Amino acid sequence: AEAWSKRDKDGFKVTELHISDGPAEDQRLAHVTLSTSDKARPGRQRYESRTLLMAQLAGAWRIRDVR
């Protein structure tokens, strides 16, 4: 999850975001679709969908797991 959150942000856009209840009261599932610049094909976008398990720690939301 840490490596995914630190990835190259060049051309990075969140195109879809849906939040649902998580497995515990202090957790949420974030269903995210990202759009990034495709370095292999200039001018084209690349799309990637992930589900993030978010947990509230010390008043802030943190990514706990990425699937």
mmCIF file of C-alpha atoms in Angstrom:
data_model
loop_
_atom_site.group_PDB
_atom_site.id
_atom_site.type_symbol
_atom_site.label_atom_id
_atom_site.label_comp_id
_atom_site.label_asym_id
_atom_site.label_seq_id
_atom_site.Cartn_x
_atom_site.Cartn_y
_atom_site.Cartn_z
ATOM 1 C CA ALA A 1 0.000 0.000 0.000
ATOM 2 C CA GLU A 2 2.862 2.371 0.789
ATOM 3 C CA ALA A 3 4.512 1.846 -2.615
ATOM 4 C CA TRP A 4 1.188 2.343 -4.428
ATOM 5 C CA SER A 5 0.497 5.624 -2.628
ATOM 6 C CA LYS A 6 3.984 6.977 -3.518
ATOM 7 C CA ARG A 7 3.849 6.122 -7.242
ATOM 8 C CA ASP A 8 4.714 8.605 -9.972
ATOM 9 C CA LYS A 9 2.002 11.261 -9.940
ATOM 10 C CA ASP A 10 2.737 12.697 -13.431
ATOM 11 C CA GLY A 11 -0.640 13.022 -15.162
ATOM 12 C CA PHE A 12 -2.303 11.240 -12.232
ATOM 13 C CA LYS A 13 -6.097 11.787 -11.943
ATOM 14 C CA VAL A 14 -8.799 10.064 -9.922
ATOM 15 C CA THR A 15 -11.570 9.429 -12.477
ATOM 16 C CA GLU A 16 -14.000 7.515 -10.209
ATOM 17 C CA LEU A 17 -14.299 7.131 -6.449
ATOM 18 C CA HIS A 18 -16.876 5.176 -4.437
ATOM 19 C CA ILE A 19 -16.738 4.717 -0.671
ATOM 20 C CA SER A 20 -18.514 1.913 1.194
ATOM 21 C CA ASP A 21 -18.523 0.548 4.741
ATOM 22 C CA GLY A 22 -15.518 -1.522 5.697
ATOM 23 C CA PRO A 23 -15.196 -4.684 7.770
ATOM 24 C CA ALA A 24 -14.873 -2.647 11.007
ATOM 25 C CA GLU A 25 -16.426 0.573 12.307
ATOM 26 C CA ASP A 26 -13.203 2.585 11.803
ATOM 27 C CA GLN A 27 -12.567 1.227 8.283
ATOM 28 C CA ARG A 28 -13.892 2.053 4.807
ATOM 29 C CA LEU A 29 -13.474 0.512 1.366
ATOM 30 C CA ALA A 30 -12.556 3.019 -1.349
ATOM 31 C CA HIS A 31 -13.122 1.806 -4.917
ATOM 32 C CA VAL A 32 -10.861 4.008 -7.056
ATOM 33 C CA THR A 33 -10.207 4.275 -10.793
ATOM 34 C CA LEU A 34 -7.055 6.194 -11.709
ATOM 35 C CA SER A 35 -6.043 7.743 -15.001
ATOM 36 C CA THR A 36 -2.328 8.277 -15.701
ATOM 37 C CA SER A 37 -0.316 9.350 -18.716
ATOM 38 C CA ASP A 38 0.859 6.306 -20.665
ATOM 39 C CA LYS A 39 4.613 6.786 -21.054
ATOM 40 C CA ALA A 40 4.803 4.064 -23.732
ATOM 41 C CA ARG A 41 2.134 5.778 -25.875
ATOM 42 C CA PRO A 42 2.416 9.590 -25.527
ATOM 43 C CA GLY A 43 -0.900 11.418 -25.522
ATOM 44 C CA ARG A 44 -2.850 8.353 -24.334
ATOM 45 C CA GLN A 45 -4.216 7.597 -20.891
ATOM 46 C CA ARG A 46 -3.902 4.393 -18.905
ATOM 47 C CA TYR A 47 -6.675 3.339 -16.486
ATOM 48 C CA GLU A 48 -6.254 1.267 -13.351
ATOM 49 C CA SER A 49 -8.866 0.271 -10.748
ATOM 50 C CA ARG A 50 -8.089 -0.628 -7.158
ATOM 51 C CA THR A 51 -9.912 -1.236 -3.905
ATOM 52 C CA LEU A 52 -8.269 0.427 -0.916
ATOM 53 C CA LEU A 53 -8.881 -0.592 2.669
ATOM 54 C CA MET A 54 -8.784 2.677 4.596
ATOM 55 C CA ALA A 55 -8.454 2.855 8.393
ATOM 56 C CA GLN A 56 -8.844 5.852 10.653
ATOM 57 C CA LEU A 57 -5.733 6.270 12.820
ATOM 58 C CA ALA A 58 -5.167 9.273 15.106
ATOM 59 C CA GLY A 59 -7.899 11.267 13.345
ATOM 60 C CA ALA A 60 -6.529 10.704 9.812
ATOM 61 C CA TRP A 61 -7.465 8.161 7.134
ATOM 62 C CA ARG A 62 -4.598 5.889 6.055
ATOM 63 C CA ILE A 63 -4.331 3.226 3.335
ATOM 64 C CA ARG A 64 -3.995 -0.158 5.046
ATOM 65 C CA ASP A 65 -4.231 -2.476 2.020
ATOM 66 C CA VAL A 66 -4.547 -2.268 -1.775
ATOM 67 C CA ARG A 67 -6.222 -4.904 -3.938
#
